[in-house]
mmCIF file of C-alpha atoms in Angstrom:
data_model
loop_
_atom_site.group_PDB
_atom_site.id
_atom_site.type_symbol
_atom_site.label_atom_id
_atom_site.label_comp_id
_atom_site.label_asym_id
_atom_site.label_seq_id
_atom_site.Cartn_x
_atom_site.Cartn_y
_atom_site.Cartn_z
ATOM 1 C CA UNK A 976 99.248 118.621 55.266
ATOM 2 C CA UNK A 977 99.233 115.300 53.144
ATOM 3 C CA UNK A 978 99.135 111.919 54.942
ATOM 4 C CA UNK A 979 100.590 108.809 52.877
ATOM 5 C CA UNK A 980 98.429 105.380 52.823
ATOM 6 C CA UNK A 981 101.112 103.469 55.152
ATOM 7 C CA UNK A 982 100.777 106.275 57.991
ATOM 8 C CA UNK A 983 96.762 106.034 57.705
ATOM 9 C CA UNK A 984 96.713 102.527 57.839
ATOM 10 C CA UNK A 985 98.830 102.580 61.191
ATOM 11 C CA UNK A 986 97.196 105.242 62.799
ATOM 12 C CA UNK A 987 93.879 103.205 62.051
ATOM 13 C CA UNK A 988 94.936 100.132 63.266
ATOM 14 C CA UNK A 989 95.815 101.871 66.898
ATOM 15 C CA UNK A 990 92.498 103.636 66.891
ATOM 16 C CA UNK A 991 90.987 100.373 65.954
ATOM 17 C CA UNK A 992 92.874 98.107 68.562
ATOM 18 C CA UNK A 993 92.443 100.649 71.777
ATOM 19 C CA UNK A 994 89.194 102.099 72.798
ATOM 20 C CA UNK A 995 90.646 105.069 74.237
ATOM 21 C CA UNK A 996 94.512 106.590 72.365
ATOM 22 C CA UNK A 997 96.326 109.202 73.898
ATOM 23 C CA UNK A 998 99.134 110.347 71.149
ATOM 24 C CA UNK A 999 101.397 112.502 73.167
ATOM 25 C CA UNK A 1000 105.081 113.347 74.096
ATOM 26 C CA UNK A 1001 106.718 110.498 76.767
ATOM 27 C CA UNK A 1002 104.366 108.012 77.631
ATOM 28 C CA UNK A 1003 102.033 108.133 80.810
ATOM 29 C CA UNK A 1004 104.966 107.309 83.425
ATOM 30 C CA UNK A 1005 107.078 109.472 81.501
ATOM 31 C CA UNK A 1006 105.236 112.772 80.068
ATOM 32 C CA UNK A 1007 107.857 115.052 77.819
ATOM 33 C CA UNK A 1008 106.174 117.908 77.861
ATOM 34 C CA UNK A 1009 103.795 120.194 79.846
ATOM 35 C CA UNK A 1010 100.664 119.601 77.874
ATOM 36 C CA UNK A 1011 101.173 115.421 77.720
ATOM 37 C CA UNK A 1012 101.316 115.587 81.380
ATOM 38 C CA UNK A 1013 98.044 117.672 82.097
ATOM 39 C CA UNK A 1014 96.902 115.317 79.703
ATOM 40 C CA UNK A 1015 97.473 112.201 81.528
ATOM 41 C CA UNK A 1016 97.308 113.377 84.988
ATOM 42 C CA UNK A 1017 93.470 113.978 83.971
ATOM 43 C CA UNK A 1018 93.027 110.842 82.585
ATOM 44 C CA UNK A 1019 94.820 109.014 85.564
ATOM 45 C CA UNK A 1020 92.199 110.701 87.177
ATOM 46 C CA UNK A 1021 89.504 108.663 85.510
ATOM 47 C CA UNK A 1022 90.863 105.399 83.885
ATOM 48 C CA UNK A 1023 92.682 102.852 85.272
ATOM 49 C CA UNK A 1024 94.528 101.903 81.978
ATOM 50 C CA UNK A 1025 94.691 103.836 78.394
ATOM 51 C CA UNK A 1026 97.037 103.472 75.675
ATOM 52 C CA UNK A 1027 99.852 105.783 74.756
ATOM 53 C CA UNK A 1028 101.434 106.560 71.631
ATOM 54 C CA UNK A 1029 105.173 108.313 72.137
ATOM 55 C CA UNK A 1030 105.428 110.678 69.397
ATOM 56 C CA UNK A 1031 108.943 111.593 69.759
ATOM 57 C CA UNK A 1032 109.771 108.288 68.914
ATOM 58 C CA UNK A 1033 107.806 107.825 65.238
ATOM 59 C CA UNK A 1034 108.039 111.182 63.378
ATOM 60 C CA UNK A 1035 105.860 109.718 60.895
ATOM 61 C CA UNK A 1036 103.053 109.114 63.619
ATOM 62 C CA UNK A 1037 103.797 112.648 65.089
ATOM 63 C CA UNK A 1038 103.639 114.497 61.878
ATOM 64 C CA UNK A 1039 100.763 112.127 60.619
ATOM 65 C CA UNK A 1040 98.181 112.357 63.592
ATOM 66 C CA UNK A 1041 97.940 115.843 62.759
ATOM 67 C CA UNK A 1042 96.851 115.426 59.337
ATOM 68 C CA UNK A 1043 94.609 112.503 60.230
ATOM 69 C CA UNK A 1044 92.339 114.877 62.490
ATOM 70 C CA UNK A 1045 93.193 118.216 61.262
ATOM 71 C CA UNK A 1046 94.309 118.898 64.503
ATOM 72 C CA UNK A 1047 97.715 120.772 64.596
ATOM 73 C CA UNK A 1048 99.299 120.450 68.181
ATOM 74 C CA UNK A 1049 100.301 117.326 70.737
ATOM 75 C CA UNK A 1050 98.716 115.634 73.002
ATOM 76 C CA UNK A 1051 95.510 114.238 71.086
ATOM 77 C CA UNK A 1052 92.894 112.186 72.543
ATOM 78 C CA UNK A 1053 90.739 109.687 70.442
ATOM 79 C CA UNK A 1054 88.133 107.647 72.048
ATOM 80 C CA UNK A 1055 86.434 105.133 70.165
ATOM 81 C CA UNK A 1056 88.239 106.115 67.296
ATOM 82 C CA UNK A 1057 87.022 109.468 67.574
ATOM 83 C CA UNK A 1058 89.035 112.787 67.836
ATOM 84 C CA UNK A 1059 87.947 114.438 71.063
ATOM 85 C CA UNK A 1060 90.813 116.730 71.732
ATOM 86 C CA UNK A 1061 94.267 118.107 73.051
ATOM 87 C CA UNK A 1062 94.503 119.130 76.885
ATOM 88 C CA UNK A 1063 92.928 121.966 77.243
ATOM 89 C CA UNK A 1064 89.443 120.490 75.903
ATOM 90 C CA UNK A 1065 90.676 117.156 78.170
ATOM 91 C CA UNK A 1066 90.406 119.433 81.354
ATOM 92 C CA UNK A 1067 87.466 121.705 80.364
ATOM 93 C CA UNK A 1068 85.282 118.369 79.810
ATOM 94 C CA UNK A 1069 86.790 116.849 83.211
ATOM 95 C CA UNK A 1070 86.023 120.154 84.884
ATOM 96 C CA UNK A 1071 82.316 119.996 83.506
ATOM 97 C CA UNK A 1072 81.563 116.370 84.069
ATOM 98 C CA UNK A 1073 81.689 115.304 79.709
ATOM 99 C CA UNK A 1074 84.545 113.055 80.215
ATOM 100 C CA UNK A 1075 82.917 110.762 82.929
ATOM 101 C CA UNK A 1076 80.474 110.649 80.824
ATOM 102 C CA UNK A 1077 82.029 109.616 77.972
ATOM 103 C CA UNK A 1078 84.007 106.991 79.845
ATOM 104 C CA UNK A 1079 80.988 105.433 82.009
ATOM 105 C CA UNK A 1080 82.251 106.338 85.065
ATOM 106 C CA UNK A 1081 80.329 108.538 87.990
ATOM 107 C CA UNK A 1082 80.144 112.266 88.079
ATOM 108 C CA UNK A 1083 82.274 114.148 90.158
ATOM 109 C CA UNK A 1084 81.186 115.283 93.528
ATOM 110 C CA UNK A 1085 81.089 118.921 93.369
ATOM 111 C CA UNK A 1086 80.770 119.729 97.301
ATOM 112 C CA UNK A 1087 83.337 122.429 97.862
ATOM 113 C CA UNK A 1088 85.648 121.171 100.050
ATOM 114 C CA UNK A 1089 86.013 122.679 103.630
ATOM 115 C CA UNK A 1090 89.235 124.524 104.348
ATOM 116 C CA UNK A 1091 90.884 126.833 106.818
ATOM 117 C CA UNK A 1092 92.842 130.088 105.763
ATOM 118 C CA UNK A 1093 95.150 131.500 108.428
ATOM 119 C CA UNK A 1094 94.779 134.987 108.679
ATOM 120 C CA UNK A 1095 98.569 135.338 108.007
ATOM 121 C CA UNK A 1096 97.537 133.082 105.111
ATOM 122 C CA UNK A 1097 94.675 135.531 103.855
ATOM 123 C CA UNK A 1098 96.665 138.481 104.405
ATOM 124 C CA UNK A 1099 99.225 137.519 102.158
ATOM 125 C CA UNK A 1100 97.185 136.443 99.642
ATOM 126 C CA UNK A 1101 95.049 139.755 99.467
ATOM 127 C CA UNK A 1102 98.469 141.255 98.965
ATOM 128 C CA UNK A 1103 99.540 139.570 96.527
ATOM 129 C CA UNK A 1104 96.429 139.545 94.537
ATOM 130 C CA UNK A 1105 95.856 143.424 95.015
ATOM 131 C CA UNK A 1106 96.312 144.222 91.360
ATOM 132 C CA UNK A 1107 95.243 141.066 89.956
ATOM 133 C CA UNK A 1108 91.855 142.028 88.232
ATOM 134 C CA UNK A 1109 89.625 139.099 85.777
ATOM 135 C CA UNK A 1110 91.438 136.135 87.562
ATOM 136 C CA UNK A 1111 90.945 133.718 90.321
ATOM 137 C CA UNK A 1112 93.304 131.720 92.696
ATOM 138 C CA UNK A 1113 93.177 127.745 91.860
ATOM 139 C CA UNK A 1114 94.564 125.500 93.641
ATOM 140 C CA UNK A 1115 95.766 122.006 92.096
ATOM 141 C CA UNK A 1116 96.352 119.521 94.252
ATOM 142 C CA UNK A 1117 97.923 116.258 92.853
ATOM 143 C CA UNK A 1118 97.293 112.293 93.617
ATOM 144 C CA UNK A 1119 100.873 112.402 95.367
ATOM 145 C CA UNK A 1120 99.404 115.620 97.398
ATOM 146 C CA UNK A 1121 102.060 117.755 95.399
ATOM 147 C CA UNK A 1122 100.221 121.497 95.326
ATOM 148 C CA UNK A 1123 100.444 124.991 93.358
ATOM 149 C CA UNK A 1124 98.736 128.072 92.928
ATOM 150 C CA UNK A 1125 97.987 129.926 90.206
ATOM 151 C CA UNK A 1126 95.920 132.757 89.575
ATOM 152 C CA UNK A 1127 93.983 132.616 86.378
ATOM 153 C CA UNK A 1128 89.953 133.451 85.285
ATOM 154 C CA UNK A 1129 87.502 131.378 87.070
ATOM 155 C CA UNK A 1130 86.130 128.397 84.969
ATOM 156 C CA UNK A 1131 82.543 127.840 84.697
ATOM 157 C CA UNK A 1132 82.695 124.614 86.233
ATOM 158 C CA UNK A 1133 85.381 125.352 89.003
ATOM 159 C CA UNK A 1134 84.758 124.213 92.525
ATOM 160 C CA UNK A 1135 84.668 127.092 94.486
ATOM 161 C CA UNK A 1136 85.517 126.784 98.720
ATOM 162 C CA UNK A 1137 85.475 130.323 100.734
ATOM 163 C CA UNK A 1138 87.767 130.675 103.480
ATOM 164 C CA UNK A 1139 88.202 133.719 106.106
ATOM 165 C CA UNK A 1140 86.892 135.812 103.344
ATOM 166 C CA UNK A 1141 88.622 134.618 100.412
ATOM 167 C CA UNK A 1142 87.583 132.124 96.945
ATOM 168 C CA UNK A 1143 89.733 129.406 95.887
ATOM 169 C CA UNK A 1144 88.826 127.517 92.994
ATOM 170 C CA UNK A 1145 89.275 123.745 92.361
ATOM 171 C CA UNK A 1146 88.830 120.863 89.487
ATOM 172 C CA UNK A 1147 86.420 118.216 91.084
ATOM 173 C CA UNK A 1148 89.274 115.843 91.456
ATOM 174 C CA UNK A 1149 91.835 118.296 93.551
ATOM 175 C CA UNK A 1150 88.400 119.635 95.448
ATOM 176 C CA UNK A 1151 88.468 116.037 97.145
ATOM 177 C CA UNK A 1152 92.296 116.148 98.100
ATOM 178 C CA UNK A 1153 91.310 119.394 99.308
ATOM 179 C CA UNK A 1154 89.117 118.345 102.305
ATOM 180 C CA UNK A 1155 90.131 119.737 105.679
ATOM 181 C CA UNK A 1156 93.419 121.399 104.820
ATOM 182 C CA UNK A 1157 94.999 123.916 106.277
ATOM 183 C CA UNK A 1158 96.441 126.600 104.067
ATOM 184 C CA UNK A 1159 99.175 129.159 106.169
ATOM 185 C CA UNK A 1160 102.184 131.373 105.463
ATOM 186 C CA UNK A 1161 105.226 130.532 106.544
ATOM 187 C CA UNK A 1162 108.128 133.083 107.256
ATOM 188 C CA UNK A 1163 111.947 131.312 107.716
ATOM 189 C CA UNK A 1164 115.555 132.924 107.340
ATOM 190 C CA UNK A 1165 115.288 131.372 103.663
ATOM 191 C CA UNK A 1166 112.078 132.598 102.459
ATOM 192 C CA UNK A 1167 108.357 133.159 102.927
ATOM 193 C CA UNK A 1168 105.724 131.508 101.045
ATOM 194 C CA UNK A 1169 102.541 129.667 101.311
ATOM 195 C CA UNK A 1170 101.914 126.099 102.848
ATOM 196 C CA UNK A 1171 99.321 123.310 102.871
ATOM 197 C CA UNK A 1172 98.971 120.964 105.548
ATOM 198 C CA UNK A 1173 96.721 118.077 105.259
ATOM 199 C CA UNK A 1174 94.519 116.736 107.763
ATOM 200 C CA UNK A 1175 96.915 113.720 109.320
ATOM 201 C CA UNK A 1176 100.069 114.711 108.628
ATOM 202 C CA UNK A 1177 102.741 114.511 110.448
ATOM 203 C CA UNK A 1178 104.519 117.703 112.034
ATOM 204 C CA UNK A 1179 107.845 118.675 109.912
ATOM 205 C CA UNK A 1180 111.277 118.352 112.076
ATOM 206 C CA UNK A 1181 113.746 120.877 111.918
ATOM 207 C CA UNK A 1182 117.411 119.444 111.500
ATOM 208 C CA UNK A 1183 120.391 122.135 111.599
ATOM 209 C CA UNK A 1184 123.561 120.944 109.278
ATOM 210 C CA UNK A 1185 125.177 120.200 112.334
ATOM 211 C CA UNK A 1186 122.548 118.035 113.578
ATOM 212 C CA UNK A 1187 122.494 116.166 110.267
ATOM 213 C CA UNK A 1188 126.134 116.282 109.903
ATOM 214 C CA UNK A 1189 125.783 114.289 113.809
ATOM 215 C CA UNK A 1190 123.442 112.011 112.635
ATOM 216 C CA UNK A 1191 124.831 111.061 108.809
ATOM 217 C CA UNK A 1192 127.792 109.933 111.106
ATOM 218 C CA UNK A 1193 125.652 107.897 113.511
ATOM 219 C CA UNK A 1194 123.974 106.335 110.396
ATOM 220 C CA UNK A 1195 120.314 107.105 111.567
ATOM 221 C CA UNK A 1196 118.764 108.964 109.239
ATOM 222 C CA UNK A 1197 118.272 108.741 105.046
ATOM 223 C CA UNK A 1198 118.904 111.739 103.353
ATOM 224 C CA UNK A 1199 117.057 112.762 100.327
ATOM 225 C CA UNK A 1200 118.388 115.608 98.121
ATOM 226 C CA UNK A 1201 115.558 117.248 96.187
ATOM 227 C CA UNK A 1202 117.449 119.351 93.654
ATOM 228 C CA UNK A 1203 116.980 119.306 90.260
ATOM 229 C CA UNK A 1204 119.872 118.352 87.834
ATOM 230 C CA UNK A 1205 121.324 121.837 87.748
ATOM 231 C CA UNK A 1206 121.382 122.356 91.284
ATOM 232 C CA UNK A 1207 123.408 119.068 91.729
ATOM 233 C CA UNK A 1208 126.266 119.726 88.657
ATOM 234 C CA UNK A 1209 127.179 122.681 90.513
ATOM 235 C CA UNK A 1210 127.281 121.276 94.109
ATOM 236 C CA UNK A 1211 127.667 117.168 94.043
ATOM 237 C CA UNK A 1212 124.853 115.699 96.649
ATOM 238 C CA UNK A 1213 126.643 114.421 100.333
ATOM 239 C CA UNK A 1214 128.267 111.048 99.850
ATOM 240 C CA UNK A 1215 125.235 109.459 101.973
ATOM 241 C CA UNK A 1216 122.198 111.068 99.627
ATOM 242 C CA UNK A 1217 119.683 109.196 97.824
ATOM 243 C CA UNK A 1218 118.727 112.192 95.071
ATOM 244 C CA UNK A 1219 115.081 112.268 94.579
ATOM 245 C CA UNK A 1220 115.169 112.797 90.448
ATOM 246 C CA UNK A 1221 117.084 109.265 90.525
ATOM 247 C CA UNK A 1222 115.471 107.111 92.275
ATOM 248 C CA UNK A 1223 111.772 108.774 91.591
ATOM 249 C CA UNK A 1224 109.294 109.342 94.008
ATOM 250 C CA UNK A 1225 107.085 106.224 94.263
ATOM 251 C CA UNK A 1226 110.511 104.043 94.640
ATOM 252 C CA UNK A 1227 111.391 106.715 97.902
ATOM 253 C CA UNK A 1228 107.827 106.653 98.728
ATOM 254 C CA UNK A 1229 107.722 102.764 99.018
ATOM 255 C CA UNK A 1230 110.397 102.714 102.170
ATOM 256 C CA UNK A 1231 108.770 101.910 105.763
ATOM 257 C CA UNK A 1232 106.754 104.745 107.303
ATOM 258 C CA UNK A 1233 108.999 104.611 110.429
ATOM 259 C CA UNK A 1234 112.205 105.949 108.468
ATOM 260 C CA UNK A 1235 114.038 108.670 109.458
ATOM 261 C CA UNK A 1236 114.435 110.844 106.453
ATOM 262 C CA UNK A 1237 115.749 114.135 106.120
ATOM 263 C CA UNK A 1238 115.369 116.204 103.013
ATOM 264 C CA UNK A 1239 118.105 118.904 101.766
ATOM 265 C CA UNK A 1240 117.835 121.186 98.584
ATOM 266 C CA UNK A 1241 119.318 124.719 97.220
ATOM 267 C CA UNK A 1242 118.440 126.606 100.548
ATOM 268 C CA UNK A 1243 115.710 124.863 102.590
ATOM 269 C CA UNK A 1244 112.751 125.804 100.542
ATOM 270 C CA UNK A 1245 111.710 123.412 98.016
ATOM 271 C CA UNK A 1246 112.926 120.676 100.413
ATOM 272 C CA UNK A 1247 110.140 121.677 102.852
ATOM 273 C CA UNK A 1248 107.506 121.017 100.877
ATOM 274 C CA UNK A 1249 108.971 117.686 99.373
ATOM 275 C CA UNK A 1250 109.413 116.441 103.134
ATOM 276 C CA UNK A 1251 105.669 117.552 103.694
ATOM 277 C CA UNK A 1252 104.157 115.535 100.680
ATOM 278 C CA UNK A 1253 106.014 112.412 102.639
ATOM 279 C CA UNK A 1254 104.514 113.583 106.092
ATOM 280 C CA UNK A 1255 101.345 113.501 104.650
ATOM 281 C CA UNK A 1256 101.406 110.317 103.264
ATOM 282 C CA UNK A 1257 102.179 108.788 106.330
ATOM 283 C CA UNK A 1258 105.715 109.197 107.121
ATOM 284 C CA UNK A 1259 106.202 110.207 110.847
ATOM 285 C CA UNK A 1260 110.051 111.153 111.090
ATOM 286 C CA UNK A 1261 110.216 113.479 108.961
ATOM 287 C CA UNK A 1262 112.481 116.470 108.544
ATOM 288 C CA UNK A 1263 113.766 119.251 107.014
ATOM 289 C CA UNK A 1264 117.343 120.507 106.705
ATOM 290 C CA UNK A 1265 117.143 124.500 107.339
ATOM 291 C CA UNK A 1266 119.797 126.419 104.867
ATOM 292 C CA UNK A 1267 120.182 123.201 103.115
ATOM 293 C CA UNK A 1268 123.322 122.704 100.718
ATOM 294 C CA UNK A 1269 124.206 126.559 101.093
ATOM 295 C CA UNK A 1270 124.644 126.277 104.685
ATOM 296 C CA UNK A 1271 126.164 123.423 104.434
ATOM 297 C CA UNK A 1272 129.058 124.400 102.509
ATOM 298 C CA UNK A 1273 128.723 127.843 105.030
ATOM 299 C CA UNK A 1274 129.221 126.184 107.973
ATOM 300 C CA UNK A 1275 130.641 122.707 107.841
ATOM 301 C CA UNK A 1276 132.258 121.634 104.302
ATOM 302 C CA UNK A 1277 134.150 124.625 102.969
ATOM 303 C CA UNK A 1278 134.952 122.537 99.695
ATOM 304 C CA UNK A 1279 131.106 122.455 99.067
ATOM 305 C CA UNK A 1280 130.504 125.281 96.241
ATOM 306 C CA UNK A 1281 128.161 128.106 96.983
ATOM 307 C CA UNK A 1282 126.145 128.892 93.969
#
């Protein structure tokens, strides 16, 4: 792959200008891709400012970066001016303790973190991981206390907590988030799945769509609808919603800890664990409509599609 003088010359000047370059897809409050935004959610991690190059706006910088380190796929990290790699070497040398080093910045405390496993919790998960041979379940927990599982092999570096018999495994910086939680299983009408609360948190409130219907009307509550773009194009949000995608979540995040919110999706699920990611960071009316827009257009809007 050939790279023309101009191209060089630009590229150089960024390296030259910014200690530390992330070329990637978005920009760090705005990652376009999966890989950009492992990318920066590790360096968030570590760095209190970096610079970011949007590829997707300057094909000449996206094609050209690759040539310039003979490295073929986005996000790229340079440091110094030096090539030091795309995201999957960005989290194996946070896992391992290289990048602190390389930035100045402490080592990671690599005290497993205690947690509790329900047995419901544990029972579930041995199910589910029956036939899962070679791999490992990691938890990643995020700075806005968002969580998933996963089950892939075990890293050399993971954290590693036991629990009522069981391993989960943890980078350093989710292994802190991690302290003192309580993973369980929940079972509702809607669906089963696992759940993480954190120590603090505030207990999740149940609100029928008649009781939200009740207190829309009374004007005492804000409702958030958590659905994601397709969800909403085939049933339009209540007239009263704030939608979550809109507004983001730090703008939502930022209201007084005393509001009464209420959080709707698809069917109850995902709007759960949105309302408990608000509970935990210290919202204390919090609730969750059960059935959300499907019983909603079941039992009190008719008009409302059902998808």
């Amino acid at each position: 792959m050939s790279l023309d003088n101009t191209t060089r010359e630009r590229i150089e000047t960024l390296l030259k200008d910014h200690r530390v370059v992330l070329f990637m897809k978005g920009d760090r409050q705005q990652p376009m891709c999966g890989f950009s935004s492992a990318a920066t959610n590790t360096l968030n991690e570590l760095l209190p400012d970096y610079y970011t190059v949007n590829v997707l706006e300057d094909p000449e910088i996206r094609e050209g970066i690759k040539a310039y380190g003979d490295w073929p796929t986005i996000p790229q990290l340079y440091v110094e001016g030096e090539l030091v790699g795309g995201a999957d070497i960005i989290r194996q040398m946070y896992g391992n303790g290289e990048l602190h080093a390389l930035f100045g910045v402490a080592a990671p405390d690599r005290t497993p973190p205690q947690i509790t496993i329900t047995d419901a919790a544990a029972e579930a998960i041995r199910q589910g991981t029956a036939n899962a041979h070679g791999v490992a379940l990691h938890l990643e927990i995020g700075p806005d206390h968002s969580a998933g599982f996963q089950l892939a092999p075990a890293g050399e570096h993971d954290i590693v907590a036991h629990a009522n018999g069981l391993e989960v495994h943890f980078d350093p910086a989710s292994a802190q988030r991690a302290k003192g939680i309580v993973i369980d299983w929940v079972s509702t009408v809607q669906g089963e799945g696992l759940s993480l609360k954190f120590p603090g948190a505030q207990e999740i409130g149940s609100l029928s769509v008649q009781q939200l219907k009740a207190r829309l009307a009374a004007n005492d509550i804000t409702l958030i609808d958590v659905r994601p773009a397709a969800g909403r194009a085939q049933a339009a949000p209540l007239a009263q919603a704030r939608v979550l995608e809109d507004e983001g979540y730090e703008s939502l995040a930022a209201l007084p800890k005393d509001t009464a919110l209420a959080f709707i999706c698809h069917h109850g699920i995902s709007s759960r664990g949105m309302a408990e990611r608000f509970a935990t960071h210290g919202f204390s009316n919090v609730h969750n409509v059960e059935g959300g827009m499907d019983a909603w257009a079941a039992e009190i809007d008719s008009s409302v599609p059902r998808y």
